[in-house]
Amino acid sequence: MASIRELHQQLVNKERSAQELTRDTLERIEAVEPKVHSFLHLMSDEAQTAAQQVDDKIASGESIAPLEGIPIAVKDNLCMTGVPTTCGSRILENFVPPYESTVTRRIKETGGIVMGKTNLDEFAMGSSTENSAYTVTNNPWDLSRVPGGSSGGSAAAVAAEESVVALGSDTGGSIRQPASFCGVVGLKPTYGLVSRFGLVAFASSLDQIGPFGRTVEDTAILLSAIAGRDPADSTSLEADVPDYTQYLNPELPKDKKLKIGIITETFREGLSEEVKTTVQNAIKELENLGAEVVEISCPRFRYGLPAYYIIAPSEASSNLARYDGVRYGQRSEQADNLLSMYTKTRAEGFGEEVKRRIMVGTYTLSAGYYDAYYLKAQKVRTLIKQDFEKAFESVDLLVSPTAPMTAFQTGEKTDDPLSMYLSDLTTVPVNLAGLPAINVPCGFDSNGLPVGMQLIGNVLREDQLLHTAYAYEQATQWHQQKPEIA
Ligand code: GLN
């Protein structure tokens, strides 16, 4: 499947209609879905209707925007009016939202064609998409392995060419880590750049919606469409949103060298040798492109994981209190009074990992343990943020591996939550600090599995992040490799 720019040209030149593109995409989905299982819900009819509107527009001689007619997949924790939104959970099995998330509204307004809703770990809690109540998504590069998570369906859909681009959400790495496992680009924006209105909340101070693409340019186009102030989300920033594609220059700045800091701590513990050498080679490439590379220490980085796994469950336990069998989705039929209706609904509706987080979060927020856990974790969060602030006084960007390993086998870590949590080692500190970061494919391991490099930018420096990622991508061949889905 071509890039957004190429497809746009085909549409404009009338070599292909938007309806043909939609049909071809649906055919591709039909062909690979039995193996990959990226989608929970397909929107074939809606997509055809939307495509027809784009074709009518082209036929009447009107000009079309870059995203118009382009297939997009949407993670199933984003609400769309009249479209089932399950969040990968039984508790929302029959939930059909009466309202539209800001990001999907913006996509529709710019003429993007939503193909369907993609699989995820229940309520976005997980790193492998195995926590979905509905299906397990397989990694297009090796069907016996996980696509990463929690936005594994979106990452797999893009990698398997079931969609051109996709939306995911990232609370602790859920865009970047699956992008890394599936060999695609994934960007987690600065906290507040993209409206969270209509995103089912997991941990509200960490959640951000962001784009996936097979190339940096496609990712930049989608980000430009969804970013920007939204009065419906009080945490959304008042920032100007440029057209991010204007920064995509294959050359890095010549006048003032771009300074990139390698986060020392991320190359130490728990990192696979192959990931380490692959990312180190990618950093050499950045140096060849003219960047100045220095080592930089973020000593508190390693407390990111423990702090995250207190703060995220705390917020989740509060956010998920609303699923009580009254206001949303499922209700237990087994109850004979109000209290047992609440407890049975929640016992039946939530999966194991979600229950574990609710229990941890309720404990860490409880009167007796609040100071020892939640408050302490918040203080650690501030220290981590300060480490980043200090680093950005001397460098423009930071670099690390996106994940300490490549895609693991399905089932390999399901019985060991702690080892699952470890795959978020290098992504969670970024969410704690609210910074933007991108995964760029940077090579393959000896099993032929994609390796990803994480670039971390300063607040609202998505421009610099995308520019650097683009320059690297254009100087390498990784984005041209495709999985052969057996
Ligand atoms: N894997 C992390 C978790 O399980 C991050 C999830 C996310 O970013 N949504 O919490």
Coordinates of C-alpha atoms and ligand atoms in Angstrom, one line a residue:
M1 CA 0.0 0.0 0.0
A2 CA 1.3 3.4 -1.0
S3 CA 1.9 6.5 1.2
I4 CA -0.8 9.1 1.9
R5 CA 0.9 11.5 -0.5
E6 CA 1.0 8.8 -3.3
L7 CA -2.6 7.8 -2.7
H8 CA -3.6 11.5 -2.7
Q9 CA -2.0 11.9 -6.1
Q10 CA -3.8 8.8 -7.4
L11 CA -7.1 10.3 -6.2
V12 CA -6.5 13.7 -7.6
N13 CA -5.4 12.3 -11.0
K14 CA -8.4 10.1 -11.0
E15 CA -6.3 7.0 -11.4
R16 CA -8.2 5.4 -8.6
S17 CA -11.4 6.5 -6.8
A18 CA -11.8 6.7 -3.1
Q19 CA -14.3 3.9 -3.3
E20 CA -11.8 1.7 -5.1
L21 CA -9.2 2.4 -2.5
T22 CA -11.7 1.6 0.3
R23 CA -12.7 -1.6 -1.5
D24 CA -9.1 -2.6 -2.0
T25 CA -8.4 -2.0 1.7
L26 CA -11.4 -4.0 2.8
E27 CA -10.2 -6.9 0.5
R28 CA -6.8 -6.7 2.1
I29 CA -8.4 -6.7 5.6
E30 CA -10.5 -9.8 4.6
A31 CA -7.4 -11.6 3.3
V32 CA -5.2 -11.0 6.3
E33 CA -7.6 -10.7 9.3
P34 CA -7.9 -14.4 9.8
K35 CA -4.2 -14.4 10.6
V36 CA -3.6 -11.1 12.3
H37 CA -6.9 -10.2 14.1
S38 CA -6.3 -6.4 14.2
F39 CA -9.9 -5.4 14.2
L40 CA -12.7 -5.8 16.7
H41 CA -15.3 -4.1 14.5
L42 CA -15.3 -3.2 10.8
M43 CA -17.1 -0.2 9.4
S44 CA -17.4 -1.3 5.8
D45 CA -20.7 0.4 5.0
E46 CA -19.8 3.7 6.7
A47 CA -16.4 3.6 4.9
Q48 CA -18.0 3.1 1.5
T49 CA -20.4 6.0 2.1
A50 CA -17.7 8.3 3.2
A51 CA -15.6 7.3 0.2
Q52 CA -18.4 8.1 -2.1
Q53 CA -18.6 11.6 -0.7
V54 CA -14.9 12.1 -1.4
D55 CA -15.4 10.8 -5.0
D56 CA -18.4 13.2 -5.5
K57 CA -16.2 16.1 -4.4
I58 CA -13.4 15.1 -6.8
A59 CA -15.9 14.7 -9.6
S60 CA -17.3 18.1 -9.0
G61 CA -13.8 19.6 -9.4
E62 CA -13.2 20.5 -5.8
S63 CA -9.8 20.2 -4.3
I64 CA -9.3 17.6 -1.6
A65 CA -7.2 17.7 1.6
P66 CA -4.3 15.2 2.1
L67 CA -6.3 12.9 4.4
E68 CA -9.4 12.8 2.2
G69 CA -10.2 9.3 1.1
I70 CA -7.4 7.8 3.1
P71 CA -8.1 4.6 5.2
I72 CA -7.6 5.0 8.9
A73 CA -7.9 2.5 11.7
V74 CA -9.1 3.6 15.2
K75 CA -8.2 2.0 18.5
D76 CA -11.4 0.8 20.2
N77 CA -11.1 3.0 23.2
L78 CA -12.1 6.1 21.1
C79 CA -15.8 6.8 21.0
M80 CA -17.6 7.2 17.8
T81 CA -21.3 8.0 17.6
G82 CA -23.3 4.9 16.9
V83 CA -20.3 2.7 16.6
P84 CA -19.7 -0.1 19.3
T85 CA -16.8 0.9 21.6
T86 CA -15.7 -2.0 23.8
C87 CA -12.3 -1.0 25.1
G88 CA -11.5 -4.6 24.8
S89 CA -13.7 -5.3 27.8
R90 CA -16.7 -7.4 28.5
I91 CA -18.1 -4.6 30.6
L92 CA -18.6 -2.4 27.6
E93 CA -19.6 -5.2 25.3
N94 CA -22.8 -3.6 24.1
F95 CA -21.8 0.0 24.6
V96 CA -22.6 2.3 21.7
P97 CA -21.5 5.8 22.5
P98 CA -24.0 8.7 21.8
Y99 CA -21.1 11.0 21.1
E100 CA -18.0 11.4 19.1
S101 CA -14.4 11.8 20.2
T102 CA -12.7 15.0 19.1
V103 CA -10.0 13.1 17.2
T104 CA -12.4 11.0 15.1
R105 CA -14.6 14.0 14.5
R106 CA -11.6 15.9 13.2
I107 CA -10.6 12.9 11.0
K108 CA -14.1 12.8 9.5
E109 CA -14.1 16.5 9.0
T110 CA -10.8 16.2 7.1
G111 CA -12.3 13.4 5.0
G112 CA -10.3 10.5 6.4
I113 CA -12.1 7.1 6.0
V114 CA -12.4 5.2 9.3
M115 CA -12.2 1.5 8.4
G116 CA -12.9 0.1 11.8
K117 CA -12.0 -0.2 15.5
T118 CA -8.9 -2.0 16.5
N119 CA -8.1 -4.5 19.2
L120 CA -6.4 -3.5 22.5
D121 CA -5.5 -4.7 25.9
E122 CA -8.6 -4.2 28.1
F123 CA -8.9 -0.5 29.0
A124 CA -5.4 -0.1 27.4
M125 CA -3.8 -1.9 30.3
G126 CA -1.1 -4.1 29.0
S127 CA 1.9 -4.4 26.7
S128 CA 0.9 -7.3 24.4
T129 CA -2.8 -6.9 23.4
E130 CA -3.3 -10.3 25.1
N131 CA -5.5 -8.7 27.7
S132 CA -8.4 -8.1 25.3
A133 CA -11.6 -9.9 26.2
Y134 CA -12.3 -10.6 22.6
T135 CA -9.3 -11.8 20.6
V136 CA -5.5 -12.0 20.5
T137 CA -3.8 -9.9 17.8
N138 CA -0.8 -11.5 16.1
N139 CA 2.3 -9.8 15.0
P140 CA 2.4 -9.5 11.2
W141 CA 6.2 -10.2 11.2
D142 CA 5.7 -13.5 13.1
L143 CA 2.2 -14.7 13.8
S144 CA 3.3 -16.6 16.9
R145 CA 4.3 -13.4 18.6
V146 CA 2.5 -10.5 20.1
P147 CA 2.2 -7.1 18.4
G148 CA 3.0 -5.3 21.6
G149 CA 0.4 -3.2 23.4
S150 CA -1.9 -1.8 24.3
S151 CA -2.5 -0.4 20.8
G152 CA -1.5 -3.7 19.2
G153 CA -4.4 -3.8 16.9
S154 CA -3.6 -0.4 15.4
A155 CA 0.1 -1.2 15.0
A156 CA -0.6 -4.6 13.4
A157 CA -3.2 -3.1 11.1
V158 CA -0.7 -0.6 9.8
A159 CA 2.2 -3.1 9.5
A160 CA -0.1 -5.6 7.7
E161 CA -1.3 -2.9 5.3
E162 CA -4.9 -3.2 6.5
S163 CA -4.9 0.5 6.9
V164 CA -2.6 3.4 5.8
V165 CA -2.5 5.0 9.2
A166 CA -4.1 4.4 12.6
L167 CA -4.8 6.1 15.9
G168 CA -3.7 4.7 19.3
S169 CA -3.4 5.9 22.8
D170 CA -0.3 6.0 24.9
T171 CA -0.4 6.1 28.7
G172 CA 2.9 4.4 29.4
G173 CA 4.1 3.4 25.9
S174 CA 1.1 1.9 24.2
I175 CA 1.8 3.6 20.9
R176 CA 5.6 3.5 20.8
Q177 CA 6.1 -0.1 22.1
P178 CA 3.7 -1.8 19.6
A179 CA 5.1 0.5 16.9
S180 CA 8.5 -0.9 17.8
F181 CA 7.3 -4.5 17.8
C182 CA 5.5 -4.1 14.5
G183 CA 8.2 -2.1 12.7
V184 CA 6.1 1.1 12.1
V185 CA 6.3 4.7 13.2
G186 CA 4.3 5.7 16.3
L187 CA 4.2 9.1 18.0
K188 CA 3.1 10.0 21.5
P189 CA 2.4 13.7 21.5
T190 CA 3.1 16.2 24.3
Y191 CA 0.5 15.9 27.0
G192 CA -2.3 18.2 26.0
L193 CA -1.5 18.6 22.3
V194 CA -4.2 16.3 21.3
S195 CA -7.7 16.4 22.9
R196 CA -8.7 13.4 25.0
F197 CA -12.4 14.1 24.7
G198 CA -14.1 10.8 23.9
L199 CA -11.1 8.7 24.8
V200 CA -12.1 6.2 27.4
A201 CA -10.0 7.3 30.4
F202 CA -7.3 5.0 31.8
A203 CA -4.9 7.3 33.7
S204 CA -6.0 10.8 32.8
S205 CA -2.7 12.6 33.7
L206 CA -0.8 10.3 31.4
D207 CA -3.1 9.4 28.5
Q208 CA -2.4 10.8 25.1
I209 CA -3.9 9.9 21.7
G210 CA -1.4 9.7 18.8
P211 CA -0.8 8.5 15.3
F212 CA 0.7 5.4 13.7
G213 CA 2.1 5.3 10.1
R214 CA 4.4 3.3 8.0
T215 CA 6.4 6.4 7.4
V216 CA 7.3 9.6 9.3
E217 CA 5.4 11.7 6.7
D218 CA 2.2 9.7 7.1
T219 CA 2.5 10.0 10.8
A220 CA 3.0 13.8 10.6
I221 CA 0.0 14.2 8.3
L222 CA -2.3 12.4 10.8
L223 CA -0.9 14.4 13.7
S224 CA -1.5 17.7 12.0
A225 CA -5.2 16.6 11.5
I226 CA -5.9 15.6 15.1
A227 CA -3.8 18.1 17.2
G228 CA -4.9 21.4 18.7
R229 CA -6.9 23.1 21.4
D230 CA -10.3 21.6 22.2
P231 CA -12.6 23.4 24.6
A232 CA -14.1 20.0 25.5
D233 CA -10.9 18.9 27.1
S234 CA -9.7 21.3 29.8
T235 CA -6.2 19.9 29.7
S236 CA -5.8 20.5 26.0
L237 CA -3.1 23.2 25.3
E238 CA -3.6 26.5 23.7
A239 CA -0.7 25.7 21.3
D240 CA -0.5 26.6 17.7
V241 CA -0.6 23.5 15.5
P242 CA 1.5 23.8 12.4
D243 CA 1.3 21.5 9.4
Y244 CA 4.0 19.2 10.6
T245 CA 5.0 18.0 7.1
Q246 CA 6.7 21.4 6.6
Y247 CA 9.5 20.2 8.9
L248 CA 10.3 17.1 7.0
N249 CA 13.6 17.9 5.5
P250 CA 16.0 14.9 4.9
E251 CA 19.0 17.1 6.0
L252 CA 19.6 17.9 9.7
P253 CA 20.5 21.5 10.5
K254 CA 24.0 22.5 9.3
D255 CA 24.4 25.9 10.9
K256 CA 23.7 24.9 14.4
K257 CA 24.4 21.2 15.0
L258 CA 21.5 19.2 16.4
K259 CA 22.5 17.8 19.8
I260 CA 21.2 14.4 20.8
G261 CA 21.7 12.9 24.2
I262 CA 21.9 9.1 24.7
I263 CA 20.2 8.4 28.0
T264 CA 23.0 6.3 29.6
E265 CA 20.6 4.5 32.0
T266 CA 18.6 3.0 29.1
F267 CA 21.6 1.1 27.7
R268 CA 22.3 -0.6 31.0
E269 CA 20.0 -3.1 32.6
G270 CA 17.5 -5.5 31.1
L271 CA 18.3 -4.7 27.5
S272 CA 18.7 -7.4 24.9
E273 CA 22.1 -7.4 23.3
E274 CA 20.7 -7.3 19.8
V275 CA 18.4 -4.3 20.5
K276 CA 21.4 -2.5 22.1
T277 CA 23.7 -2.9 19.1
T278 CA 20.9 -2.1 16.6
V279 CA 20.0 1.1 18.3
Q280 CA 23.7 2.0 18.8
N281 CA 24.1 1.7 15.0
A282 CA 21.1 3.9 14.4
I283 CA 22.7 6.5 16.7
K284 CA 25.9 6.3 14.6
E285 CA 23.7 7.0 11.6
L286 CA 22.3 10.1 13.3
E287 CA 25.9 11.2 13.8
N288 CA 26.7 10.6 10.2
L289 CA 23.8 12.9 9.3
G290 CA 25.5 15.7 11.2
A291 CA 24.0 15.4 14.7
E292 CA 26.3 15.8 17.7
V293 CA 25.8 12.9 20.0
V294 CA 26.6 13.0 23.8
E295 CA 25.9 10.7 26.7
I296 CA 23.5 12.1 29.2
S297 CA 22.5 10.7 32.6
C298 CA 18.9 10.8 33.8
P299 CA 19.6 9.1 37.2
R300 CA 15.9 9.0 38.2
F301 CA 14.8 7.4 35.0
R302 CA 15.0 3.9 36.5
Y303 CA 12.3 4.9 39.1
G304 CA 9.9 5.5 36.3
L305 CA 8.5 2.0 36.2
P306 CA 7.7 1.7 39.9
A307 CA 6.3 5.3 40.0
Y308 CA 4.1 4.6 36.9
Y309 CA 2.8 1.3 38.3
I310 CA 1.5 3.2 41.3
I311 CA 0.2 6.4 39.6
A312 CA -1.5 4.7 36.6
P313 CA -3.4 2.1 38.7
S314 CA -4.4 4.8 41.2
E315 CA -5.9 6.9 38.5
A316 CA -7.4 3.9 36.8
S317 CA -9.1 2.7 40.0
S318 CA -10.8 6.1 40.2
N319 CA -11.7 6.3 36.5
L320 CA -13.1 2.8 36.3
A321 CA -15.4 3.4 39.3
R322 CA -18.0 4.5 36.8
Y323 CA -18.6 1.0 35.4
D324 CA -21.2 0.0 37.9
G325 CA -23.8 -1.7 35.7
V326 CA -26.0 1.4 35.8
R327 CA -24.4 4.0 33.6
Y328 CA -22.6 1.9 31.0
G329 CA -22.6 -1.4 29.2
Q330 CA -23.1 -4.7 30.9
R331 CA -25.1 -5.5 34.0
S332 CA -25.0 -8.7 35.9
E333 CA -28.2 -10.7 35.8
Q334 CA -27.2 -12.7 38.9
A335 CA -27.8 -10.0 41.5
D336 CA -30.6 -9.7 44.0
N337 CA -29.8 -6.3 45.5
L338 CA -28.1 -3.1 44.5
L339 CA -24.7 -3.8 46.1
S340 CA -24.5 -7.3 44.7
M341 CA -25.5 -5.9 41.3
Y342 CA -22.4 -3.5 41.5
T343 CA -20.0 -6.1 42.7
K344 CA -21.2 -8.9 40.4
T345 CA -21.2 -6.6 37.3
R346 CA -17.7 -5.6 38.0
A347 CA -16.5 -9.2 38.9
E348 CA -18.0 -10.5 35.6
G349 CA -17.2 -7.6 33.4
F350 CA -13.6 -6.8 34.2
G351 CA -10.7 -9.1 33.3
E352 CA -7.8 -10.2 35.5
E353 CA -5.4 -7.4 34.7
V354 CA -8.0 -4.7 35.1
K355 CA -9.0 -6.1 38.5
R356 CA -5.4 -6.2 39.6
R357 CA -4.9 -2.6 38.7
I358 CA -8.1 -1.5 40.5
M359 CA -7.0 -3.3 43.6
V360 CA -3.5 -1.9 43.5
G361 CA -4.9 1.6 42.9
T362 CA -7.5 1.4 45.6
Y363 CA -4.8 0.3 48.0
T364 CA -2.3 3.1 47.0
L365 CA -5.1 5.7 47.3
S366 CA -6.4 4.4 50.6
A367 CA -6.1 6.7 53.7
G368 CA -3.5 4.5 55.4
Y369 CA -1.2 4.1 52.4
Y370 CA -1.7 7.3 50.3
D371 CA 1.4 9.0 51.7
A372 CA 3.6 5.9 51.5
Y373 CA 2.7 5.1 47.9
Y374 CA 0.7 7.6 45.8
L375 CA 2.2 10.8 47.3
K376 CA 5.7 9.3 47.1
A377 CA 5.2 8.2 43.5
Q378 CA 4.1 11.8 42.6
K379 CA 7.3 13.1 44.2
V380 CA 9.3 10.7 42.2
R381 CA 7.4 11.8 39.1
T382 CA 8.5 15.4 39.8
L383 CA 12.2 14.2 40.1
I384 CA 12.0 12.4 36.8
K385 CA 10.5 15.5 35.1
Q386 CA 13.4 17.5 36.6
D387 CA 16.0 15.0 35.1
F388 CA 14.4 15.6 31.7
E389 CA 14.4 19.4 32.2
K390 CA 18.0 19.3 33.1
A391 CA 18.9 17.2 30.1
F392 CA 17.1 19.5 27.8
E393 CA 19.2 22.4 29.0
S394 CA 22.1 20.8 27.1
V395 CA 20.6 18.8 24.3
D396 CA 17.8 19.1 21.8
L397 CA 16.6 15.5 21.8
L398 CA 17.1 12.3 23.7
V399 CA 17.5 8.9 22.3
S400 CA 17.0 5.4 23.8
P401 CA 15.7 2.0 22.6
T402 CA 11.9 2.1 22.5
A403 CA 11.6 -1.3 24.2
P404 CA 14.2 -3.5 25.9
M405 CA 13.3 -6.4 23.6
T406 CA 11.7 -7.3 20.3
A407 CA 8.3 -8.9 20.0
F408 CA 7.9 -11.9 22.4
Q409 CA 5.9 -15.1 22.0
T410 CA 2.2 -15.0 22.6
G411 CA 1.6 -16.4 26.1
E412 CA 5.3 -16.0 27.1
K413 CA 4.6 -13.3 29.7
T414 CA 0.9 -13.7 30.5
D415 CA 1.5 -15.5 33.8
D416 CA 4.1 -13.0 35.0
P417 CA 2.8 -9.4 35.1
L418 CA 6.1 -8.0 36.4
S419 CA 8.0 -9.2 33.4
M420 CA 5.2 -7.8 31.2
Y421 CA 5.6 -4.4 32.9
L422 CA 9.3 -4.5 32.2
S423 CA 8.7 -4.0 28.5
D424 CA 7.6 -0.4 29.4
L425 CA 11.0 0.4 31.0
T426 CA 12.0 3.1 28.6
T427 CA 8.6 4.5 27.6
V428 CA 6.9 5.3 30.9
P429 CA 9.2 8.0 32.1
V430 CA 8.2 10.0 29.0
N431 CA 4.6 9.9 30.0
L432 CA 5.4 10.9 33.6
A433 CA 7.1 14.0 32.2
G434 CA 4.4 14.7 29.6
L435 CA 6.9 14.9 26.8
P436 CA 6.6 13.9 23.1
A437 CA 8.4 10.8 21.8
I438 CA 8.4 8.8 18.6
N439 CA 9.3 5.3 17.6
V440 CA 11.3 4.9 14.4
P441 CA 12.1 1.5 13.0
C442 CA 15.9 1.1 13.0
G443 CA 16.6 -2.5 12.0
F444 CA 15.9 -6.2 12.7
D445 CA 17.1 -8.8 15.1
S446 CA 18.4 -12.2 14.1
N447 CA 14.8 -13.6 14.2
G448 CA 13.8 -11.0 11.6
L449 CA 11.8 -9.0 14.1
P450 CA 11.7 -5.2 14.0
V451 CA 13.8 -3.1 16.4
G452 CA 12.7 0.5 17.3
M453 CA 14.6 3.6 18.4
Q454 CA 12.9 6.1 20.6
L455 CA 13.5 9.8 20.1
I456 CA 12.2 12.0 22.9
G457 CA 11.6 15.7 22.4
N458 CA 11.2 18.7 24.7
V459 CA 7.7 20.0 25.4
L460 CA 5.8 20.8 22.1
R461 CA 8.9 20.0 20.0
E462 CA 7.1 17.5 17.7
D463 CA 8.5 19.5 14.8
Q464 CA 12.1 18.6 15.8
L465 CA 11.1 15.1 16.6
L466 CA 9.5 14.5 13.3
H467 CA 12.3 16.2 11.4
T468 CA 15.0 14.1 13.0
A469 CA 13.0 10.9 12.6
Y470 CA 12.4 11.8 8.9
A471 CA 16.1 12.5 8.2
Y472 CA 17.0 9.1 9.8
E473 CA 14.3 7.3 7.9
Q474 CA 15.2 8.8 4.6
A475 CA 18.9 7.8 5.1
T476 CA 17.9 4.2 5.8
Q477 CA 15.9 1.4 4.2
W478 CA 14.0 0.0 7.2
H479 CA 10.7 1.6 6.3
Q480 CA 10.7 -0.1 2.9
Q481 CA 10.7 -3.6 4.5
K482 CA 7.4 -5.3 4.7
P483 CA 6.2 -8.4 6.6
E484 CA 5.4 -11.4 4.5
I485 CA 2.2 -12.6 6.0
A486 CA 2.3 -16.3 5.4
Ligands
GLN1 N1 1.9 -1.1 29.1 C1 1.6 0.0 29.9 C2 0.5 -0.5 30.9 O1 0.2 -1.6 30.9 C3 1.2 1.1 29.1 C4 -0.2 1.1 28.7 C5 -0.6 2.3 27.9 O2 0.2 3.1 27.5 N2 -1.9 2.4 27.7 O3 0.0 0.3 31.7

